[in-house]
Coordinates of C-alpha atoms and ligand atoms in Angstrom, one line a residue:
M1 CA 23.7 25.6 -43.3
T2 CA 27.1 27.0 -44.0
E3 CA 28.7 25.9 -47.3
R4 CA 31.4 23.3 -47.6
V5 CA 34.6 24.8 -49.1
A6 CA 37.3 22.5 -50.7
G7 CA 41.0 22.8 -50.2
V8 CA 41.1 25.3 -47.3
R9 CA 44.6 25.4 -45.7
L10 CA 44.5 24.5 -42.1
A11 CA 47.7 26.3 -41.0
P12 CA 45.9 29.6 -40.3
Y13 CA 43.4 27.7 -38.1
T14 CA 46.1 26.4 -35.8
T15 CA 48.2 28.3 -33.3
L16 CA 51.4 26.5 -34.6
G17 CA 50.5 27.9 -38.1
L18 CA 51.0 24.4 -39.5
G19 CA 48.9 22.0 -41.6
G20 CA 48.0 21.4 -45.2
P21 CA 44.6 21.6 -46.9
A22 CA 41.3 20.1 -45.8
G23 CA 39.3 17.9 -48.2
A24 CA 36.4 20.0 -47.2
F25 CA 35.9 22.7 -44.5
V26 CA 32.7 23.9 -43.0
E27 CA 31.8 26.1 -40.0
A28 CA 29.0 24.9 -37.8
G29 CA 27.1 27.6 -35.9
S30 CA 24.9 25.5 -33.7
S31 CA 24.8 22.1 -31.9
E32 CA 22.2 20.9 -34.4
E33 CA 24.4 21.9 -37.4
I34 CA 27.4 20.1 -35.8
V35 CA 25.4 16.9 -35.3
E36 CA 23.9 17.1 -38.8
L37 CA 27.2 17.6 -40.5
V38 CA 29.0 14.9 -38.6
A39 CA 26.2 12.4 -38.9
A40 CA 26.0 13.0 -42.7
A41 CA 29.7 12.6 -43.1
D42 CA 29.6 9.4 -41.0
R43 CA 26.8 8.0 -43.2
A44 CA 28.9 8.8 -46.3
G45 CA 32.0 7.2 -44.8
E46 CA 33.8 10.5 -44.9
P47 CA 36.5 11.1 -42.2
V48 CA 35.8 14.0 -39.9
L49 CA 38.1 16.3 -37.9
V50 CA 36.4 18.5 -35.3
L51 CA 38.3 21.7 -35.1
G52 CA 38.1 24.1 -32.1
G53 CA 40.7 26.9 -31.7
G54 CA 43.5 24.7 -33.2
S55 CA 45.7 25.3 -30.1
N56 CA 46.3 21.6 -29.3
L57 CA 46.7 20.3 -32.8
V58 CA 49.6 19.2 -35.0
V59 CA 48.2 18.8 -38.5
S60 CA 50.4 17.1 -41.2
D61 CA 51.8 18.9 -44.2
A62 CA 49.5 16.8 -46.3
G63 CA 46.5 18.2 -44.4
F64 CA 43.3 16.2 -43.7
D65 CA 41.6 14.2 -46.4
G66 CA 38.1 14.5 -45.1
L67 CA 35.6 17.0 -43.6
V68 CA 36.9 19.6 -41.1
V69 CA 34.0 20.8 -39.0
R70 CA 34.9 24.1 -37.3
V71 CA 32.9 24.5 -34.1
A72 CA 31.3 27.9 -33.9
S73 CA 28.2 27.3 -31.7
R74 CA 27.6 30.0 -29.2
G75 CA 25.6 30.6 -26.0
V76 CA 26.0 30.4 -22.2
E77 CA 23.1 29.5 -19.9
I78 CA 23.3 29.9 -16.1
E79 CA 21.1 28.2 -13.5
G80 CA 22.3 28.8 -9.9
D81 CA 25.9 27.6 -9.8
L82 CA 25.7 25.7 -13.0
V83 CA 27.1 27.4 -16.1
T84 CA 26.5 25.6 -19.4
A85 CA 28.4 26.9 -22.4
Q86 CA 28.1 25.8 -26.0
A87 CA 31.2 24.1 -27.4
G88 CA 32.1 27.1 -29.7
E89 CA 32.4 29.6 -26.8
D90 CA 35.9 31.0 -26.3
W91 CA 37.3 29.4 -23.1
D92 CA 39.1 32.5 -21.8
A93 CA 36.1 34.7 -22.4
L94 CA 34.1 32.3 -20.2
V95 CA 36.8 32.4 -17.5
E96 CA 36.9 36.2 -17.6
R97 CA 33.1 36.3 -17.2
A98 CA 33.2 33.9 -14.3
V99 CA 35.8 36.0 -12.5
R100 CA 33.8 39.2 -13.2
E101 CA 30.6 37.6 -11.9
D102 CA 32.2 36.2 -8.7
R103 CA 32.1 32.5 -9.7
S104 CA 34.9 30.5 -8.3
G105 CA 36.6 27.4 -9.7
V106 CA 38.3 28.2 -13.1
E107 CA 40.2 31.4 -12.3
C108 CA 43.6 29.6 -12.5
L109 CA 42.7 28.4 -16.0
S110 CA 42.9 32.0 -17.3
G111 CA 44.7 32.7 -20.6
I112 CA 44.4 29.1 -21.9
P113 CA 43.6 29.3 -25.6
G114 CA 40.9 27.4 -27.4
L115 CA 37.2 26.7 -27.1
V116 CA 34.9 25.3 -24.4
G117 CA 34.2 22.1 -26.3
S118 CA 37.9 21.1 -26.1
T119 CA 38.3 21.6 -22.4
P120 CA 37.1 18.1 -21.4
I121 CA 39.1 16.4 -24.1
Q122 CA 42.5 16.7 -22.4
N123 CA 41.1 17.8 -19.0
V124 CA 42.6 21.3 -19.5
G125 CA 44.6 22.3 -16.5
A126 CA 47.2 24.8 -15.1
Y127 CA 48.4 26.3 -11.9
G128 CA 46.7 23.7 -9.6
Q129 CA 43.3 23.6 -11.3
D130 CA 41.8 21.5 -14.0
V131 CA 38.4 21.3 -15.5
S132 CA 37.6 17.9 -13.9
Q133 CA 37.2 19.8 -10.6
T134 CA 34.2 21.8 -11.9
I135 CA 32.7 19.9 -14.9
T136 CA 29.4 18.2 -13.9
A137 CA 28.1 17.2 -17.3
V138 CA 29.2 17.1 -21.0
R139 CA 26.6 17.0 -23.8
V140 CA 28.0 14.9 -26.6
Y141 CA 27.0 13.5 -30.0
D142 CA 28.0 9.8 -29.7
R143 CA 29.0 8.9 -33.3
R144 CA 29.0 5.2 -32.6
A145 CA 25.5 5.2 -31.2
G146 CA 24.3 8.0 -33.5
E147 CA 22.7 9.9 -30.6
V148 CA 23.1 13.0 -28.4
R149 CA 23.8 12.0 -24.8
D150 CA 24.7 13.7 -21.5
L151 CA 27.8 12.3 -19.9
T152 CA 28.4 12.6 -16.2
A153 CA 31.8 13.8 -15.0
R154 CA 32.5 10.2 -13.9
E155 CA 31.8 8.9 -17.4
C156 CA 34.3 11.4 -18.7
G157 CA 37.1 9.4 -17.0
F158 CA 39.2 12.4 -16.2
A159 CA 42.9 12.0 -15.3
Y160 CA 46.0 14.2 -15.6
R161 CA 45.7 15.9 -19.1
H162 CA 43.6 12.9 -20.1
S163 CA 40.0 11.7 -20.3
A164 CA 37.8 9.0 -21.9
F165 CA 37.5 11.3 -24.9
K166 CA 41.2 11.0 -25.6
D167 CA 41.1 7.2 -25.2
D168 CA 38.5 7.0 -27.9
L169 CA 39.4 10.1 -30.0
G170 CA 36.7 10.9 -32.5
R171 CA 33.9 8.9 -31.0
Y172 CA 32.3 11.8 -29.1
V173 CA 31.7 15.3 -30.4
V174 CA 31.3 17.7 -27.5
L175 CA 28.3 20.0 -27.9
A176 CA 28.2 21.7 -24.6
V177 CA 29.8 21.6 -21.2
T178 CA 28.3 22.3 -17.7
Y179 CA 30.7 23.6 -15.0
E180 CA 29.7 24.1 -11.4
L181 CA 31.1 27.5 -10.4
A182 CA 30.2 28.4 -6.9
G183 CA 29.1 32.0 -6.2
D184 CA 32.2 33.2 -4.3
A185 CA 34.4 36.2 -4.6
L186 CA 37.5 34.2 -3.6
S187 CA 39.6 31.7 -5.6
G188 CA 39.9 28.1 -4.7
P189 CA 42.8 27.4 -2.2
V190 CA 45.9 28.3 -4.1
A191 CA 47.6 24.9 -4.9
Y192 CA 50.6 25.8 -7.0
R193 CA 53.8 27.1 -5.4
E194 CA 54.8 29.5 -8.1
L195 CA 51.4 31.1 -8.1
A196 CA 51.3 31.4 -4.3
S197 CA 54.6 33.1 -4.3
R198 CA 53.6 35.5 -7.1
L199 CA 50.5 36.4 -5.0
G200 CA 52.5 36.6 -1.8
V201 CA 50.3 34.1 0.0
A202 CA 50.9 30.7 1.5
L203 CA 49.8 27.5 -0.3
G204 CA 46.2 26.8 0.5
E205 CA 45.2 30.4 1.0
R206 CA 42.4 32.0 -1.1
V207 CA 42.6 35.3 -2.8
P208 CA 40.1 37.6 -4.7
L209 CA 39.3 36.0 -8.1
A210 CA 40.5 39.0 -10.1
Q211 CA 43.9 38.8 -8.3
A212 CA 44.3 35.1 -9.1
R213 CA 43.4 35.8 -12.7
A214 CA 45.8 38.7 -13.0
A215 CA 48.7 36.7 -11.4
V216 CA 48.1 33.7 -13.7
L217 CA 48.0 35.9 -16.8
E218 CA 51.3 37.5 -15.8
L219 CA 53.0 34.2 -15.1
R220 CA 51.7 32.8 -18.3
A221 CA 52.7 35.8 -20.5
G222 CA 56.2 35.5 -19.0
K223 CA 56.4 32.0 -20.4
G224 CA 54.9 32.8 -23.8
M225 CA 51.8 30.9 -22.8
V226 CA 49.2 33.6 -23.7
L227 CA 48.6 33.9 -27.4
D228 CA 50.1 37.2 -28.6
A229 CA 50.7 37.9 -32.3
A230 CA 53.6 40.0 -31.4
D231 CA 55.4 37.2 -29.5
P232 CA 56.9 34.5 -31.7
D233 CA 57.2 32.2 -28.7
T234 CA 53.5 31.9 -28.6
R235 CA 53.3 30.1 -32.1
S236 CA 53.1 26.8 -30.3
A237 CA 50.6 24.2 -29.2
G238 CA 51.4 25.0 -25.5
S239 CA 53.3 22.3 -23.7
F240 CA 54.4 19.8 -26.3
F241 CA 55.2 17.0 -23.8
T242 CA 53.3 15.9 -20.7
N243 CA 55.2 15.3 -17.5
P244 CA 56.0 11.6 -17.5
V245 CA 54.5 9.5 -14.7
L246 CA 56.9 6.7 -13.8
A247 CA 56.0 3.4 -12.0
A248 CA 58.0 2.9 -8.8
A249 CA 60.5 0.5 -10.4
Q250 CA 61.1 3.0 -13.3
A251 CA 61.6 5.8 -10.8
A252 CA 64.2 3.7 -8.9
E253 CA 66.0 3.1 -12.2
L254 CA 66.1 6.9 -12.9
E255 CA 67.2 7.5 -9.3
S256 CA 70.2 5.2 -9.9
R257 CA 71.1 7.1 -13.1
T258 CA 70.4 10.6 -11.7
P259 CA 70.3 10.7 -7.9
G260 CA 68.1 13.5 -6.5
F261 CA 66.2 14.1 -9.7
P262 CA 63.2 16.5 -9.2
R263 CA 60.0 14.6 -8.5
W264 CA 56.4 14.7 -7.3
D265 CA 55.5 11.6 -5.4
M266 CA 52.0 10.4 -6.2
P267 CA 49.8 8.7 -3.7
D268 CA 49.9 5.4 -5.5
G269 CA 53.7 5.2 -5.4
A270 CA 54.2 6.5 -8.9
V271 CA 56.5 9.4 -9.5
K272 CA 55.8 12.4 -11.8
V273 CA 58.9 14.0 -13.3
P274 CA 59.0 17.5 -14.8
A275 CA 59.5 17.0 -18.5
A276 CA 61.1 20.5 -18.7
W277 CA 63.9 19.4 -16.3
L278 CA 64.5 16.2 -18.4
I279 CA 64.7 18.2 -21.6
E280 CA 67.0 20.9 -20.3
N281 CA 69.3 18.3 -18.6
A282 CA 69.4 16.2 -21.8
G283 CA 71.1 19.2 -23.5
F284 CA 68.2 21.2 -25.0
P285 CA 68.1 24.7 -23.5
K286 CA 65.4 27.3 -24.1
G287 CA 65.8 28.7 -27.6
Y288 CA 67.4 25.5 -29.0
R289 CA 66.9 25.6 -32.7
R290 CA 66.7 22.9 -35.4
G291 CA 66.2 24.7 -38.7
P292 CA 63.1 26.9 -38.7
A293 CA 61.7 25.2 -35.6
R294 CA 62.7 26.3 -32.1
I295 CA 62.2 25.5 -28.5
S296 CA 60.5 28.6 -27.0
T297 CA 63.0 31.0 -25.6
K298 CA 60.7 31.3 -22.5
H299 CA 59.4 27.8 -21.9
T300 CA 61.3 24.5 -22.4
L301 CA 58.2 22.5 -23.1
A302 CA 56.9 24.6 -26.0
M303 CA 58.0 23.6 -29.5
T304 CA 57.5 26.7 -31.7
N305 CA 57.3 27.8 -35.3
P306 CA 58.6 31.3 -34.5
E307 CA 58.7 32.8 -38.0
L308 CA 55.9 30.7 -39.4
T309 CA 58.3 29.3 -41.9
A310 CA 58.6 25.7 -40.6
S311 CA 56.8 22.7 -42.0
T312 CA 55.0 20.2 -39.7
E313 CA 57.8 17.7 -40.4
E314 CA 60.4 20.2 -39.4
L315 CA 58.7 20.9 -36.2
L316 CA 58.3 17.2 -35.5
D317 CA 62.0 16.6 -36.3
L318 CA 62.8 19.0 -33.5
A319 CA 60.4 17.3 -31.1
R320 CA 61.8 13.8 -32.1
E321 CA 65.3 15.0 -31.4
V322 CA 64.2 16.2 -28.0
R323 CA 62.3 13.0 -27.2
D324 CA 65.2 10.7 -28.4
G325 CA 67.8 12.8 -26.4
V326 CA 65.8 12.4 -23.2
L327 CA 65.3 8.7 -23.8
E328 CA 69.0 8.2 -24.3
K329 CA 70.1 10.3 -21.3
F330 CA 67.4 9.3 -18.8
G331 CA 65.7 6.2 -20.2
V332 CA 62.3 8.0 -20.0
T333 CA 60.0 8.3 -23.1
L334 CA 58.3 11.6 -23.5
V335 CA 54.8 11.6 -24.8
N336 CA 53.2 14.4 -26.9
E337 CA 50.3 16.4 -25.4
P338 CA 48.9 17.8 -28.6
V339 CA 46.7 15.7 -30.9
M340 CA 48.4 14.6 -34.1
V341 CA 46.4 14.7 -37.3
G342 CA 47.7 12.6 -40.2
T343 CA 51.2 12.3 -38.6
R344 CA 53.0 11.0 -35.6
L345 CA 55.9 11.9 -33.4
Ligands
FAD1 C1 50.1 29.2 -25.9 C2 49.3 28.0 -25.4 C3 49.2 27.7 -24.1 C4 48.5 26.6 -23.7 N1 48.4 26.3 -22.3 C5 47.7 25.2 -21.9 C6 47.6 25.0 -20.5 O1 48.0 25.7 -19.6 N2 46.9 23.9 -20.1 C7 46.3 23.0 -21.0 O2 45.7 22.1 -20.6 N3 46.4 23.2 -22.3 C8 47.1 24.3 -22.8 N4 47.2 24.5 -24.1 C9 46.6 23.6 -25.1 C10 45.3 24.0 -25.6 O3 45.0 25.3 -25.4 C11 44.1 23.2 -24.9 O4 44.3 21.8 -25.1 C12 42.8 23.6 -25.5 O5 41.7 23.0 -24.7 C13 42.6 23.2 -26.9 O6 41.4 23.8 -27.4 P1 41.1 24.1 -28.9 O7 39.7 24.5 -29.0 O8 42.2 25.0 -29.5 O9 41.2 22.6 -29.5 P2 41.8 22.1 -30.9 O10 43.3 22.2 -30.9 O11 41.0 22.7 -32.0 O12 41.4 20.5 -30.8 C14 42.1 19.7 -29.9 C15 41.5 18.3 -29.9 O13 40.2 18.3 -29.5 C16 39.3 17.9 -30.5 N5 38.1 18.7 -30.4 C17 38.0 20.1 -30.4 N6 36.8 20.5 -30.2 C18 36.0 19.4 -30.0 C19 34.7 19.1 -29.8 N7 33.8 20.1 -29.7 N8 34.3 17.8 -29.6 C20 35.1 16.8 -29.8 N9 36.4 17.0 -30.0 C21 36.9 18.2 -30.1 C22 40.0 18.1 -31.8 O14 39.5 17.2 -32.8 C23 41.4 17.7 -31.3 O15 41.5 16.3 -31.3 C24 47.9 25.7 -24.6 C25 48.1 25.9 -26.0 C26 48.8 27.1 -26.4 C27 48.9 27.3 -27.9

């Protein structure tokens, strides 16, 4: 088993480049090791942080006073349409392989950083796809019950950028994920307008998988949404805020303040509003700076640490200013998408 190391700074393990030291840090190379380490820490009453690629985490300047288990389990098994990957597999490498092997269903999720084991946590999604559409089972270690279990997709409680895992953060450690990826050289029906227009097709049409992947990667790179050491705008945790979903009465209130605001009407009468529009129209343009922290110059939703000189608190001060400005102007409270460790917005 890998050694525990004390006092490892977490900043280099996150895409924001933020976070103080871990009480102890250990890399787990297999499911068995992950379970052993987490179970032993639980028995000892030691807090545990499961760390994947660190691309959806905001870790406090004080760090994490407990055991950080970095997931490094590898392996992919294929049975017909079912692809089961260990939690420590790189997500985009899995997508690239699926596309190469003519397996349809995750091509629009190209270029998303992080590991397989994190994909069910917030139901990773982009460009009209999310993993709830293809996940059939998630193998977990249930820390409350102290046992390994297979959860069905239904038990995962998937919703927009949300799941049962997020409701009960820390209870389940994801060990492996099974995706049903149909053998098919064509993408799913293109469901996102911007992607359809980049591909030159109508919504609902299907395109060769490699074309879908290439178009998504291009669109993402244009927004600083593909990790690139040479691009300071990618020192982020992706979208910092989710698109708020307003109940009908709240939407009517917003309509009275701001007639004609952009909206996606949901089947249940709720209304989803683009967070980027709210932020820009509350006076925070792309590139808006507060000290060393900056809104990405390419994407309004990304809060960045462009020169890697900000502290976590400085980044959060920017995010708080944006949240408060949107609340004051529109009466809508933005909620953070990344997971906060030892701190809050
Ligand atoms: C440039 C950029 C672009 C992005 N674009 C998108 C996007 O388009 N769509 C999208 O949905 N997200 C996006 N994200 C967010 C992020 O990439 C995803 O949420 C990703 O799934 C996080 O994976 P990770 O391995 O880095 O997780 P981490 O950041 O390491 O962890 C995130 C959370 O999951 C928990 N966790 C990690 N692994 C496990 C496990 N095995 N078991 C239990 N809990 C675990 C952690 O404890 C933490 O609470 C983007 C991020 C960046 C930096």
